Amino acid sequence: MVSGPEDQLEPYGPGLLGLVLRHAAERPAAPALKDDVEALSYAELSERVRAVASGLSALGAEPGDRVVLLLPNSAALIACALACLWLGAAFVPLSLEEPPARLERLVRDCRPAMVVFSDSHEKPGFQCPAETVSMGRVLASGRSTPPIARDPERDAYLIYTSGTTGQPKGVRVVERAFKAVVIKAARSLGFDESVRALLVSSFHFDAAFTNAFPALVAGGLLVVPRREDLLFLRRFFRAVLEEGINHCGCSPSYLRMLLSSPLLASLAESQLTTFGLGGEECMAADVASLWEVLPGLRVFNRYGPTETTIEVTVYEVSRADVASGRIPLGVPNEGVSFTIVSDDGRILDGPDEVGELYIGGAQLMRGYWGDDELTARVLNDHIVPGETWYKTGDLVWRDAEGRYLYAGRSDDVVKRNGVRISLNEIVLALRRVEGVSGAACVLTGDDGSLGIAAFVEARPALAAGDLLSAVSAYLPASMLPDQVFIVPSLPMTSSGKVDRPRLLGDAG
C-alpha cells in the first residue's frame, strides 16, 4: 500500500515522481515496467527516467515548458512522462491515430518546446511548428542531470478533450492534484508491490493514468502492450493469462467487446482480482456478466471529468447494486465537493432530486490552455459566491445513503412535442431487452424535426421491429426511438468510448 512520510522520498523529491522512483532504492531489482520490446526493473526505470530528463533538458526543454509525446503505448512513453515530471515540464500525450491536420492544430495550440516521437515510427507527417526529436536522439543527448522539480502547483500535464463543443481544449492539471488522485486510486484498489496491472487505454486518454501510475506508485509491475494489438481481443486474453495480470481497467465499451468474445471463459483461469471501469456509464448487466466468469472479482466504478483530474469518485460495486440495475458513482474523493443544481439555479439538497452536478475542491484544473473565456464559463462562483465550481453537464441524483448516481447528460435531455426525453433512459431500456449487448442513441434532424436514432448490438435474429415492440414495455410511446439500426458492434473512439459522431454520420 502507498504509505510513509514524504520526507523519506529523497533523492527523487516529494512529488509523484518520488513515489514511483523510491522503489529503485528500496527494491532495485523488482520488475517495474514491461512492453513488447523490453522489461525494466525499478533501478533501470530510475536510470531511464534520469537519462530522458537529461536529454530533454539538453535539447532545450525547461521547467514550465510543454513536451508533446507522440508515442505509442510503451515503456518509452511512461518513462518520458515521468521524465517530464522530473524536469518540471508538462507532458502532452497525443494519439498517433489522430488525423495529421488535427495533430498539427493541437501542436500549434499548445506551443511545445519539442515533439518526441518513437524510433519505430516515421517522423510526424505534418508541418510541425516545434522541433521534432526521436527517443533515440533524446537518450543520446543527455549530459548533466537537471534538478528535480518540486513545485506542486506547476502543470503536470496538458491533455486535450473535445467535450461537447467539438473543439479540442487543452486541460491544465497541476502536480498536486495529479499526485492526490493517483494515491487515492492505489489505496482504493488495495494496490501493493504484488500488483501486476495491464494498461489497456490509449495514454492520450487520461483514464489510462489511473491504471498506469497507481501500479508504479505501489511498487508493482505495469505491463504495456501496444494499444493496436489490444483491439484484437486474443492479444488481451493472452496478455492477462501469460503476464499473471491481477488488475485491469478499461471503458465499459471495451468491456462489452470482451464479454462478446468466445475467449471470455479463459478469464476463469486468470489471476484477476480487481477491475476498474470508467469513461462511460457502468452498466449493471455488464458487471453481472463479468461476475459469471469471475465471481470473486472486485469491480470499481470510477467517475470524473477530465477538468477535475481524471476521477473524483472510486466506488466498489456490490451484488446489491447489480441486482438493483443501477451502479452508483459513489461519494466524492477527499478534498472534492459535489453540488446538485436545478434547471432554475437552485441547489438541490434532498435525495432523489435530479439536477446538474457541479464539482469543487482540490482537484479542479488550472484552466483551459490559452482560453480564459471558456475557463471562466465552466469554472465560476455563480453557485456559491467565493467558491469555484466546475459545471459538468452531467445529471445526477443522490440516494438515501448519500451516494451519487448518474442520470445522463444535460445535452442528451431534449424536449420533443413538449415531452422531456433522456437519451440515457432510452439506452438503459434498450439494454434491458433480451439479446441486446450494447446500445447508443443520437439525435438527428434539427429542432423542427428532431429525431432519435438508436444503434443496437444484438443477436442477428432480433429484428428492429421486434426490438421496438420489446422496448415499448419499458418506455412510453413518446420516448421510443424513431429509427433503430442493428449493428454488429458500436464504433469506438481511440479512448475506448462509443464514437457518437460516427453513429450520427451513419444515421445521416
PDB file of C-alpha atoms in Angstrom, residues 86-369:
ATOM      1  CA  TRP A  86      11.452  15.285 -13.184  1.00  0.00           C
ATOM      2  CA  LEU A  87      12.184  18.286 -15.378  1.00  0.00           C
ATOM      3  CA  GLY A  88       9.085  20.260 -14.357  1.00  0.00           C
ATOM      4  CA  ALA A  89       7.714  20.336 -17.910  1.00  0.00           C
ATOM      5  CA  ALA A  90       4.098  19.410 -18.631  1.00  0.00           C
ATOM      6  CA  PHE A  91       3.748  16.312 -20.802  1.00  0.00           C
ATOM      7  CA  VAL A  92       1.155  16.477 -23.591  1.00  0.00           C
ATOM      8  CA  PRO A  93       0.183  12.981 -24.809  1.00  0.00           C
ATOM      9  CA  LEU A  94      -1.286  12.911 -28.315  1.00  0.00           C
ATOM     10  CA  SER A  95      -2.610   9.938 -30.257  1.00  0.00           C
ATOM     11  CA  LEU A  96      -0.887   8.568 -33.335  1.00  0.00           C
ATOM     12  CA  GLU A  97      -4.360   7.638 -34.557  1.00  0.00           C
ATOM     13  CA  GLU A  98      -5.393  11.272 -34.950  1.00  0.00           C
ATOM     14  CA  PRO A  99      -5.551  12.763 -38.479  1.00  0.00           C
ATOM     15  CA  PRO A 100      -2.384  14.737 -39.298  1.00  0.00           C
ATOM     16  CA  ALA A 101      -4.333  18.001 -39.682  1.00  0.00           C
ATOM     17  CA  ARG A 102      -5.760  17.671 -36.182  1.00  0.00           C
ATOM     18  CA  LEU A 103      -2.356  16.788 -34.719  1.00  0.00           C
ATOM     19  CA  GLU A 104      -0.851  19.856 -36.330  1.00  0.00           C
ATOM     20  CA  ARG A 105      -3.635  22.016 -34.873  1.00  0.00           C
ATOM     21  CA  LEU A 106      -3.094  20.618 -31.363  1.00  0.00           C
ATOM     22  CA  VAL A 107       0.679  21.071 -31.508  1.00  0.00           C
ATOM     23  CA  ARG A 108       0.281  24.641 -32.712  1.00  0.00           C
ATOM     24  CA  ASP A 109      -2.191  25.300 -29.932  1.00  0.00           C
ATOM     25  CA  CYS A 110      -0.024  24.122 -27.009  1.00  0.00           C
ATOM     26  CA  ARG A 111       3.234  25.653 -28.340  1.00  0.00           C
ATOM     27  CA  PRO A 112       5.554  22.921 -27.026  1.00  0.00           C
ATOM     28  CA  ALA A 113       9.300  23.092 -26.577  1.00  0.00           C
ATOM     29  CA  MET A 114       9.523  19.910 -28.667  1.00  0.00           C
ATOM     30  CA  VAL A 115       7.641  16.909 -30.026  1.00  0.00           C
ATOM     31  CA  VAL A 116       9.032  13.495 -29.102  1.00  0.00           C
ATOM     32  CA  PHE A 117       8.308  10.603 -31.446  1.00  0.00           C
ATOM     33  CA  SER A 118       9.192   6.912 -31.449  1.00  0.00           C
ATOM     34  CA  ASP A 119      12.225   5.467 -33.201  1.00  0.00           C
ATOM     35  CA  SER A 120       9.932   2.768 -34.599  1.00  0.00           C
ATOM     36  CA  HIS A 121       7.657   5.318 -36.299  1.00  0.00           C
ATOM     37  CA  GLU A 122       8.293   7.816 -39.043  1.00  0.00           C
ATOM     38  CA  LYS A 123       8.744  11.479 -38.261  1.00  0.00           C
ATOM     39  CA  PRO A 124       5.345  13.166 -37.789  1.00  0.00           C
ATOM     40  CA  GLY A 125       3.660  13.568 -41.160  1.00  0.00           C
ATOM     41  CA  PHE A 126       2.525  17.157 -40.741  1.00  0.00           C
ATOM     42  CA  GLN A 127       4.058  20.614 -40.757  1.00  0.00           C
ATOM     43  CA  CYS A 128       5.260  20.650 -37.160  1.00  0.00           C
ATOM     44  CA  PRO A 129       5.625  24.096 -35.600  1.00  0.00           C
ATOM     45  CA  ALA A 130       8.071  22.755 -32.989  1.00  0.00           C
ATOM     46  CA  GLU A 131      11.303  20.774 -33.125  1.00  0.00           C
ATOM     47  CA  THR A 132      10.727  17.035 -33.511  1.00  0.00           C
ATOM     48  CA  VAL A 133      13.127  14.640 -31.794  1.00  0.00           C
ATOM     49  CA  SER A 134      13.217  10.857 -31.664  1.00  0.00           C
ATOM     50  CA  MET A 135      13.508   8.981 -28.397  1.00  0.00           C
ATOM     51  CA  GLY A 136      16.891   7.732 -29.575  1.00  0.00           C
ATOM     52  CA  ARG A 137      18.118  11.282 -30.001  1.00  0.00           C
ATOM     53  CA  VAL A 138      16.763  12.232 -26.572  1.00  0.00           C
ATOM     54  CA  LEU A 139      18.653   9.390 -24.906  1.00  0.00           C
ATOM     55  CA  ALA A 140      21.840  10.212 -26.821  1.00  0.00           C
ATOM     56  CA  SER A 141      21.724  13.895 -25.905  1.00  0.00           C
ATOM     57  CA  GLY A 142      21.882  13.670 -22.118  1.00  0.00           C
ATOM     58  CA  ARG A 143      24.655  15.499 -20.340  1.00  0.00           C
ATOM     59  CA  SER A 144      24.249  16.762 -16.795  1.00  0.00           C
ATOM     60  CA  THR A 145      21.192  15.684 -14.847  1.00  0.00           C
ATOM     61  CA  PRO A 146      18.753  18.566 -14.240  1.00  0.00           C
ATOM     62  CA  PRO A 147      17.481  19.238 -10.712  1.00  0.00           C
ATOM     63  CA  ILE A 148      14.172  17.639  -9.793  1.00  0.00           C
ATOM     64  CA  ALA A 149      11.185  19.986  -9.977  1.00  0.00           C
ATOM     65  CA  ARG A 150       9.490  20.462  -6.617  1.00  0.00           C
ATOM     66  CA  ASP A 151       6.673  22.949  -7.194  1.00  0.00           C
ATOM     67  CA  PRO A 152       3.362  21.123  -6.539  1.00  0.00           C
ATOM     68  CA  GLU A 153       1.405  23.889  -8.278  1.00  0.00           C
ATOM     69  CA  ARG A 154       3.143  23.558 -11.652  1.00  0.00           C
ATOM     70  CA  ASP A 155       1.352  21.984 -14.609  1.00  0.00           C
ATOM     71  CA  ALA A 156       1.997  18.228 -14.592  1.00  0.00           C
ATOM     72  CA  TYR A 157       0.289  17.572 -17.904  1.00  0.00           C
ATOM     73  CA  LEU A 158      -1.880  19.121 -20.568  1.00  0.00           C
ATOM     74  CA  ILE A 159      -4.485  16.827 -22.076  1.00  0.00           C
ATOM     75  CA  TYR A 160      -6.855  17.558 -24.917  1.00  0.00           C
ATOM     76  CA  THR A 161     -10.551  16.844 -24.765  1.00  0.00           C
ATOM     77  CA  SER A 162     -13.191  17.906 -27.256  1.00  0.00           C
ATOM     78  CA  GLY A 163     -16.084  17.675 -24.797  1.00  0.00           C
ATOM     79  CA  THR A 164     -19.457  18.906 -26.034  1.00  0.00           C
ATOM     80  CA  THR A 165     -18.139  21.771 -28.188  1.00  0.00           C
ATOM     81  CA  GLY A 166     -16.317  19.542 -30.661  1.00  0.00           C
ATOM     82  CA  GLN A 167     -13.261  21.820 -30.475  1.00  0.00           C
ATOM     83  CA  PRO A 168     -10.128  20.458 -28.780  1.00  0.00           C
ATOM     84  CA  LYS A 169      -9.428  22.057 -25.414  1.00  0.00           C
ATOM     85  CA  GLY A 170      -6.164  21.669 -23.527  1.00  0.00           C
ATOM     86  CA  VAL A 171      -6.893  20.901 -19.862  1.00  0.00           C
ATOM     87  CA  ARG A 172      -4.122  22.017 -17.474  1.00  0.00           C
ATOM     88  CA  VAL A 173      -3.701  19.768 -14.428  1.00  0.00           C
ATOM     89  CA  VAL A 174      -1.317  20.618 -11.609  1.00  0.00           C
ATOM     90  CA  GLU A 175       1.110  18.183  -9.989  1.00  0.00           C
ATOM     91  CA  ARG A 176      -0.594  18.388  -6.580  1.00  0.00           C
ATOM     92  CA  ALA A 177      -3.964  17.221  -7.904  1.00  0.00           C
ATOM     93  CA  PHE A 178      -2.413  14.564 -10.152  1.00  0.00           C
ATOM     94  CA  LYS A 179      -0.488  13.053  -7.262  1.00  0.00           C
ATOM     95  CA  ALA A 180      -3.524  13.063  -4.951  1.00  0.00           C
ATOM     96  CA  VAL A 181      -5.669  11.198  -7.498  1.00  0.00           C
ATOM     97  CA  VAL A 182      -3.018   8.545  -8.127  1.00  0.00           C
ATOM     98  CA  ILE A 183      -2.560   7.910  -4.397  1.00  0.00           C
ATOM     99  CA  LYS A 184      -6.329   7.711  -3.897  1.00  0.00           C
ATOM    100  CA  ALA A 185      -6.666   5.198  -6.742  1.00  0.00           C
ATOM    101  CA  ALA A 186      -3.856   2.996  -5.429  1.00  0.00           C
ATOM    102  CA  ARG A 187      -5.338   2.928  -1.929  1.00  0.00           C
ATOM    103  CA  SER A 188      -8.930   2.366  -3.080  1.00  0.00           C
ATOM    104  CA  LEU A 189      -7.902  -0.592  -5.224  1.00  0.00           C
ATOM    105  CA  GLY A 190      -5.729  -2.045  -2.472  1.00  0.00           C
ATOM    106  CA  PHE A 191      -2.542  -1.980  -4.552  1.00  0.00           C
ATOM    107  CA  ASP A 192       0.778  -3.099  -3.102  1.00  0.00           C
ATOM    108  CA  GLU A 193       4.007  -4.396  -4.608  1.00  0.00           C
ATOM    109  CA  SER A 194       2.236  -7.580  -5.758  1.00  0.00           C
ATOM    110  CA  VAL A 195       0.018  -5.768  -8.276  1.00  0.00           C
ATOM    111  CA  ARG A 196       0.509  -6.654 -11.945  1.00  0.00           C
ATOM    112  CA  ALA A 197      -1.534  -4.169 -13.956  1.00  0.00           C
ATOM    113  CA  LEU A 198      -2.333  -4.135 -17.669  1.00  0.00           C
ATOM    114  CA  LEU A 199      -2.552  -0.792 -19.490  1.00  0.00           C
ATOM    115  CA  VAL A 200      -5.433  -1.058 -21.964  1.00  0.00           C
ATOM    116  CA  SER A 201      -6.499   2.520 -22.721  1.00  0.00           C
ATOM    117  CA  SER A 202      -4.534   4.785 -25.011  1.00  0.00           C
ATOM    118  CA  PHE A 203      -2.312   7.116 -22.994  1.00  0.00           C
ATOM    119  CA  HIS A 204      -3.813  10.227 -24.593  1.00  0.00           C
ATOM    120  CA  PHE A 205      -6.996   9.320 -22.655  1.00  0.00           C
ATOM    121  CA  ASP A 206      -6.465  10.435 -19.042  1.00  0.00           C
ATOM    122  CA  ALA A 207      -8.294   7.405 -17.608  1.00  0.00           C
ATOM    123  CA  ALA A 208      -5.150   5.479 -18.578  1.00  0.00           C
ATOM    124  CA  PHE A 209      -3.251   7.419 -15.913  1.00  0.00           C
ATOM    125  CA  THR A 210      -5.111   5.741 -13.035  1.00  0.00           C
ATOM    126  CA  ASN A 211      -4.296   2.319 -14.453  1.00  0.00           C
ATOM    127  CA  ALA A 212      -0.624   3.127 -15.057  1.00  0.00           C
ATOM    128  CA  PHE A 213       0.695   5.329 -12.265  1.00  0.00           C
ATOM    129  CA  PRO A 214      -1.010   3.725  -9.203  1.00  0.00           C
ATOM    130  CA  ALA A 215       0.661   0.402 -10.018  1.00  0.00           C
ATOM    131  CA  LEU A 216       4.078   2.086 -10.176  1.00  0.00           C
ATOM    132  CA  VAL A 217       3.462   4.129  -7.026  1.00  0.00           C
ATOM    133  CA  ALA A 218       2.621   0.876  -5.211  1.00  0.00           C
ATOM    134  CA  GLY A 219       5.832  -0.768  -6.420  1.00  0.00           C
ATOM    135  CA  GLY A 220       4.132  -3.267  -8.710  1.00  0.00           C
ATOM    136  CA  LEU A 221       4.538  -4.170 -12.375  1.00  0.00           C
ATOM    137  CA  LEU A 222       2.898  -2.259 -15.218  1.00  0.00           C
ATOM    138  CA  VAL A 223       2.515  -4.232 -18.459  1.00  0.00           C
ATOM    139  CA  VAL A 224       2.076  -2.042 -21.542  1.00  0.00           C
ATOM    140  CA  PRO A 225       1.076  -3.886 -24.729  1.00  0.00           C
ATOM    141  CA  ARG A 226       0.734  -1.986 -27.953  1.00  0.00           C
ATOM    142  CA  ARG A 227      -2.697  -0.390 -27.968  1.00  0.00           C
ATOM    143  CA  GLU A 228      -3.441  -1.503 -31.525  1.00  0.00           C
ATOM    144  CA  ASP A 229      -2.767  -5.124 -30.540  1.00  0.00           C
ATOM    145  CA  LEU A 230      -5.429  -4.973 -27.836  1.00  0.00           C
ATOM    146  CA  LEU A 231      -8.073  -4.181 -30.430  1.00  0.00           C
ATOM    147  CA  PHE A 232      -7.585  -7.814 -31.421  1.00  0.00           C
ATOM    148  CA  LEU A 233      -9.058  -9.366 -28.306  1.00  0.00           C
ATOM    149  CA  ARG A 234      -6.981 -12.530 -28.458  1.00  0.00           C
ATOM    150  CA  ARG A 235      -3.975 -10.382 -27.531  1.00  0.00           C
ATOM    151  CA  PHE A 236      -5.794  -9.071 -24.454  1.00  0.00           C
ATOM    152  CA  PHE A 237      -6.685 -12.515 -23.146  1.00  0.00           C
ATOM    153  CA  ARG A 238      -3.188 -13.840 -23.847  1.00  0.00           C
ATOM    154  CA  ALA A 239      -1.574 -10.915 -22.008  1.00  0.00           C
ATOM    155  CA  VAL A 240      -3.819 -11.349 -18.955  1.00  0.00           C
ATOM    156  CA  LEU A 241      -3.009 -15.050 -18.700  1.00  0.00           C
ATOM    157  CA  GLU A 242       0.684 -15.065 -19.661  1.00  0.00           C
ATOM    158  CA  GLU A 243       1.673 -11.999 -17.633  1.00  0.00           C
ATOM    159  CA  GLY A 244      -0.223 -13.013 -14.491  1.00  0.00           C
ATOM    160  CA  ILE A 245      -2.258  -9.798 -14.613  1.00  0.00           C
ATOM    161  CA  ASN A 246      -4.293  -9.209 -11.456  1.00  0.00           C
ATOM    162  CA  HIS A 247      -5.620  -5.730 -12.259  1.00  0.00           C
ATOM    163  CA  CYS A 248      -7.145  -4.319 -15.418  1.00  0.00           C
ATOM    164  CA  GLY A 249      -9.061  -1.161 -16.221  1.00  0.00           C
ATOM    165  CA  CYS A 250     -10.944  -0.149 -19.353  1.00  0.00           C
ATOM    166  CA  SER A 251     -14.020   1.600 -20.669  1.00  0.00           C
ATOM    167  CA  PRO A 252     -17.438  -0.112 -20.477  1.00  0.00           C
ATOM    168  CA  SER A 253     -17.469  -0.224 -24.289  1.00  0.00           C
ATOM    169  CA  TYR A 254     -14.230  -2.219 -24.340  1.00  0.00           C
ATOM    170  CA  LEU A 255     -15.570  -4.490 -21.611  1.00  0.00           C
ATOM    171  CA  ARG A 256     -18.608  -5.254 -23.757  1.00  0.00           C
ATOM    172  CA  MET A 257     -16.254  -6.329 -26.551  1.00  0.00           C
ATOM    173  CA  LEU A 258     -14.569  -8.699 -24.087  1.00  0.00           C
ATOM    174  CA  LEU A 259     -17.910 -10.056 -22.922  1.00  0.00           C
ATOM    175  CA  SER A 260     -18.874 -10.905 -26.507  1.00  0.00           C
ATOM    176  CA  SER A 261     -15.641 -12.802 -27.166  1.00  0.00           C
ATOM    177  CA  PRO A 262     -15.600 -16.625 -27.256  1.00  0.00           C
ATOM    178  CA  LEU A 263     -12.375 -16.376 -25.237  1.00  0.00           C
ATOM    179  CA  LEU A 264     -14.113 -14.782 -22.266  1.00  0.00           C
ATOM    180  CA  ALA A 265     -14.289 -18.069 -20.339  1.00  0.00           C
ATOM    181  CA  SER A 266     -10.473 -18.191 -20.254  1.00  0.00           C
ATOM    182  CA  LEU A 267     -10.514 -15.395 -17.654  1.00  0.00           C
ATOM    183  CA  ALA A 268     -11.651 -18.009 -15.141  1.00  0.00           C
ATOM    184  CA  GLU A 269      -8.050 -19.277 -15.251  1.00  0.00           C
ATOM    185  CA  SER A 270      -6.568 -15.810 -14.754  1.00  0.00           C
ATOM    186  CA  GLN A 271      -5.277 -14.133 -11.606  1.00  0.00           C
ATOM    187  CA  LEU A 272      -7.529 -11.080 -11.971  1.00  0.00           C
ATOM    188  CA  THR A 273      -8.684  -9.741  -8.608  1.00  0.00           C
ATOM    189  CA  THR A 274      -9.627  -6.112  -9.391  1.00  0.00           C
ATOM    190  CA  PHE A 275     -11.197  -4.468 -12.436  1.00  0.00           C
ATOM    191  CA  GLY A 276     -11.789  -0.746 -12.972  1.00  0.00           C
ATOM    192  CA  LEU A 277     -14.375   0.797 -15.279  1.00  0.00           C
ATOM    193  CA  GLY A 278     -14.623   4.454 -16.266  1.00  0.00           C
ATOM    194  CA  GLY A 279     -15.168   6.939 -19.058  1.00  0.00           C
ATOM    195  CA  GLU A 280     -18.794   5.941 -19.668  1.00  0.00           C
ATOM    196  CA  GLU A 281     -21.744   4.767 -17.605  1.00  0.00           C
ATOM    197  CA  CYS A 282     -21.130   1.465 -15.833  1.00  0.00           C
ATOM    198  CA  MET A 283     -23.936  -0.978 -16.688  1.00  0.00           C
ATOM    199  CA  ALA A 284     -25.169  -3.499 -14.111  1.00  0.00           C
ATOM    200  CA  ALA A 285     -25.745  -6.167 -16.769  1.00  0.00           C
ATOM    201  CA  ASP A 286     -22.099  -5.951 -17.871  1.00  0.00           C
ATOM    202  CA  VAL A 287     -20.818  -6.412 -14.333  1.00  0.00           C
ATOM    203  CA  ALA A 288     -23.184  -9.345 -13.835  1.00  0.00           C
ATOM    204  CA  SER A 289     -21.818 -10.994 -16.987  1.00  0.00           C
ATOM    205  CA  LEU A 290     -18.243 -10.444 -15.822  1.00  0.00           C
ATOM    206  CA  TRP A 291     -19.045 -11.984 -12.443  1.00  0.00           C
ATOM    207  CA  GLU A 292     -20.405 -15.099 -14.150  1.00  0.00           C
ATOM    208  CA  VAL A 293     -16.826 -15.840 -15.204  1.00  0.00           C
ATOM    209  CA  LEU A 294     -15.018 -14.305 -12.210  1.00  0.00           C
ATOM    210  CA  PRO A 295     -17.433 -14.371  -9.258  1.00  0.00           C
ATOM    211  CA  GLY A 296     -14.839 -13.124  -6.764  1.00  0.00           C
ATOM    212  CA  LEU A 297     -13.666 -10.179  -8.858  1.00  0.00           C
ATOM    213  CA  ARG A 298     -13.766  -6.741  -7.198  1.00  0.00           C
ATOM    214  CA  VAL A 299     -15.196  -4.243  -9.692  1.00  0.00           C
ATOM    215  CA  PHE A 300     -14.786  -0.482  -9.286  1.00  0.00           C
ATOM    216  CA  ASN A 301     -16.810   2.251 -10.971  1.00  0.00           C
ATOM    217  CA  ARG A 302     -14.733   5.381 -11.474  1.00  0.00           C
ATOM    218  CA  TYR A 303     -16.140   8.757 -12.448  1.00  0.00           C
ATOM    219  CA  GLY A 304     -14.644  12.129 -13.204  1.00  0.00           C
ATOM    220  CA  PRO A 305     -14.481  14.740 -15.961  1.00  0.00           C
ATOM    221  CA  THR A 306     -11.029  15.477 -17.334  1.00  0.00           C
ATOM    222  CA  GLU A 307     -11.362  19.013 -15.943  1.00  0.00           C
ATOM    223  CA  THR A 308     -11.448  17.629 -12.394  1.00  0.00           C
ATOM    224  CA  THR A 309      -8.303  15.486 -12.719  1.00  0.00           C
ATOM    225  CA  ILE A 310      -9.216  12.058 -14.051  1.00  0.00           C
ATOM    226  CA  GLU A 311     -11.617  10.763 -11.406  1.00  0.00           C
ATOM    227  CA  VAL A 312     -13.437  12.228  -8.421  1.00  0.00           C
ATOM    228  CA  THR A 313     -15.126   9.020  -7.220  1.00  0.00           C
ATOM    229  CA  VAL A 314     -13.957   5.419  -6.882  1.00  0.00           C
ATOM    230  CA  TYR A 315     -16.820   3.102  -5.943  1.00  0.00           C
ATOM    231  CA  GLU A 316     -16.691  -0.656  -5.369  1.00  0.00           C
ATOM    232  CA  VAL A 317     -19.719  -2.295  -6.978  1.00  0.00           C
ATOM    233  CA  SER A 318     -21.780  -4.637  -4.785  1.00  0.00           C
ATOM    234  CA  ARG A 319     -24.113  -7.519  -5.578  1.00  0.00           C
ATOM    235  CA  ALA A 320     -26.988  -5.374  -4.328  1.00  0.00           C
ATOM    236  CA  ASP A 321     -26.075  -2.642  -6.823  1.00  0.00           C
ATOM    237  CA  VAL A 322     -26.168  -5.088  -9.711  1.00  0.00           C
ATOM    238  CA  ALA A 323     -29.462  -6.554  -8.525  1.00  0.00           C
ATOM    239  CA  SER A 324     -30.968  -3.060  -8.422  1.00  0.00           C
ATOM    240  CA  GLY A 325     -29.915  -2.425 -12.022  1.00  0.00           C
ATOM    241  CA  ARG A 326     -28.116   0.886 -11.244  1.00  0.00           C
ATOM    242  CA  ILE A 327     -24.459   1.310 -10.332  1.00  0.00           C
ATOM    243  CA  PRO A 328     -23.724   4.357  -8.114  1.00  0.00           C
ATOM    244  CA  LEU A 329     -20.896   6.761  -8.790  1.00  0.00           C
ATOM    245  CA  GLY A 330     -20.244   6.741  -5.051  1.00  0.00           C
ATOM    246  CA  VAL A 331     -19.157   9.744  -2.999  1.00  0.00           C
ATOM    247  CA  PRO A 332     -16.540  12.389  -3.829  1.00  0.00           C
ATOM    248  CA  ASN A 333     -12.866  11.914  -3.040  1.00  0.00           C
ATOM    249  CA  GLU A 334     -11.408  13.618  -0.004  1.00  0.00           C
ATOM    250  CA  GLY A 335     -10.972  17.304  -0.787  1.00  0.00           C
ATOM    251  CA  VAL A 336     -13.642  17.229  -3.512  1.00  0.00           C
ATOM    252  CA  SER A 337     -17.135  18.750  -3.164  1.00  0.00           C
ATOM    253  CA  PHE A 338     -20.330  17.955  -5.088  1.00  0.00           C
ATOM    254  CA  THR A 339     -23.374  20.197  -5.512  1.00  0.00           C
ATOM    255  CA  ILE A 340     -26.530  19.373  -7.483  1.00  0.00           C
ATOM    256  CA  VAL A 341     -28.203  22.324  -9.198  1.00  0.00           C
ATOM    257  CA  SER A 342     -31.697  22.505 -10.718  1.00  0.00           C
ATOM    258  CA  ASP A 343     -32.578  23.964 -14.120  1.00  0.00           C
ATOM    259  CA  ASP A 344     -33.520  27.261 -12.458  1.00  0.00           C
ATOM    260  CA  GLY A 345     -30.285  27.508 -10.451  1.00  0.00           C
ATOM    261  CA  ARG A 346     -31.475  26.160  -7.083  1.00  0.00           C
ATOM    262  CA  ILE A 347     -29.234  23.907  -5.004  1.00  0.00           C
ATOM    263  CA  LEU A 348     -30.965  20.557  -4.524  1.00  0.00           C
ATOM    264  CA  ASP A 349     -30.334  19.109  -1.075  1.00  0.00           C
ATOM    265  CA  GLY A 350     -32.833  16.280  -0.879  1.00  0.00           C
ATOM    266  CA  PRO A 351     -32.489  12.685  -2.093  1.00  0.00           C
ATOM    267  CA  ASP A 352     -33.845  11.579  -5.479  1.00  0.00           C
ATOM    268  CA  GLU A 353     -33.755  15.111  -6.954  1.00  0.00           C
ATOM    269  CA  VAL A 354     -32.151  15.132 -10.408  1.00  0.00           C
ATOM    270  CA  GLY A 355     -30.021  18.099 -11.374  1.00  0.00           C
ATOM    271  CA  GLU A 356     -26.714  19.066 -12.919  1.00  0.00           C
ATOM    272  CA  LEU A 357     -23.575  18.163 -10.981  1.00  0.00           C
ATOM    273  CA  TYR A 358     -21.110  20.909 -10.086  1.00  0.00           C
ATOM    274  CA  ILE A 359     -17.708  19.890  -8.705  1.00  0.00           C
ATOM    275  CA  GLY A 360     -15.470  21.942  -6.459  1.00  0.00           C
ATOM    276  CA  GLY A 361     -12.353  21.450  -4.394  1.00  0.00           C
ATOM    277  CA  ALA A 362      -8.755  20.410  -4.714  1.00  0.00           C
ATOM    278  CA  GLN A 363      -8.899  18.500  -7.999  1.00  0.00           C
ATOM    279  CA  LEU A 364     -10.104  21.307 -10.264  1.00  0.00           C
ATOM    280  CA  MET A 365      -7.991  22.004 -13.332  1.00  0.00           C
ATOM    281  CA  ARG A 366      -5.957  25.166 -13.538  1.00  0.00           C
ATOM    282  CA  GLY A 367      -7.952  26.019 -16.657  1.00  0.00           C
ATOM    283  CA  TYR A 368      -8.018  25.551 -20.411  1.00  0.00           C
ATOM    284  CA  TRP A 369      -4.762  26.306 -22.154  1.00  0.00           C
TER     285      TRP A 369
END
